[in-house]
């Protein structure tokens, strides 16, 4: 998503620099979607792969579709077999690929049962256009139903020290069913870093400007509490972003954080967490510093909540 101007302007050269760094540092999973910059993110990855032919075999590439607009310009979701295949075909063209490794339904379209959505995605595996399927922002019950129709390789959901709802059943269901739990926004959209996005920039980012956690008085409280986490990370000889990602990796071997960034420097901070082996004492210190429910404000506004499934 960071390749799409979501959190600030970027360009293809900067995106390619991040991908170069990924290869140098051993990052092997790329996650994108058709709506990230309306194809901009996929195009950036596609031009990189074209310029670096050997890179394709170094990455597992995932993309997503479902979010679209109706004739009146309203945001809607479409999990029909026809829509999913048509959008995947466009994504493959932008990426310059015949097949992706993982293709998600980006949101649940309630016109279809979980079983029907999984079956619609599964047909794309059978056609050789994706190697595996995934679901995004769903409940544990939806996952349990979907896997009865077709094997689900991954579920993507926001999960971090500031958003722990997946622990109310989703992390557990994924472990039980052998499904990867892909954690997006693992550094809390910058809150869980040493460099939170400043207030003046937040006002220029529509998604954050309307997000409860980045609106006052919540923002000031969240930044105040985070000072303790940044100090803890420094005491442990790492960065806040590195510690936040290390905490996720410690949740289980099936949990895969996918930090996004426009900056090679910030990428290095995030993935430094992969080298940290947290002890039980470390985990207790983290929990004491950022106890469950510490974040002020909901993770989404009411408008942003349209689509993700709430549960528990």
PDB file of C-alpha atoms in Angstrom, residues 14 24 26 36 47 49 51 73 107 124 181 189 219 221 250 257 263 270 273 283 295 307:
ATOM      1  CA  UNK A  14      11.691   4.812  -4.436  1.00  0.00           C
ATOM      2  CA  UNK A  24      19.302  -7.849  -0.037  1.00  0.00           C
ATOM      3  CA  UNK A  26      15.954 -11.683   2.659  1.00  0.00           C
ATOM      4  CA  UNK A  36      -3.611   0.366  -4.099  1.00  0.00           C
ATOM      5  CA  UNK A  47       8.195  -2.904 -13.805  1.00  0.00           C
ATOM      6  CA  UNK A  49      10.190  -7.699 -12.078  1.00  0.00           C
ATOM      7  CA  UNK A  51      13.840  -5.018 -15.082  1.00  0.00           C
ATOM      8  CA  UNK A  73     -19.633   5.773  -7.530  1.00  0.00           C
ATOM      9  CA  UNK A 107     -13.470  -8.014   1.726  1.00  0.00           C
ATOM     10  CA  UNK A 124      -8.753 -19.484 -10.182  1.00  0.00           C
ATOM     11  CA  UNK A 181      -2.238 -15.326   9.809  1.00  0.00           C
ATOM     12  CA  UNK A 189       0.221   2.925  10.926  1.00  0.00           C
ATOM     13  CA  UNK A 219      -3.678  11.026  19.136  1.00  0.00           C
ATOM     14  CA  UNK A 221      -2.811  10.085  24.443  1.00  0.00           C
ATOM     15  CA  UNK A 250       6.517 -14.476  18.793  1.00  0.00           C
ATOM     16  CA  UNK A 257       3.733  -9.463   9.785  1.00  0.00           C
ATOM     17  CA  UNK A 263      11.709   4.114   3.000  1.00  0.00           C
ATOM     18  CA  UNK A 270      10.860  -3.160  10.735  1.00  0.00           C
ATOM     19  CA  UNK A 273      12.550  -7.652  14.535  1.00  0.00           C
ATOM     20  CA  UNK A 283       7.148 -10.374  26.518  1.00  0.00           C
ATOM     21  CA  UNK A 295      -4.872   2.387  22.379  1.00  0.00           C
ATOM     22  CA  UNK A 307     -16.560  -4.209   4.925  1.00  0.00           C
TER      23      UNK A 307
END
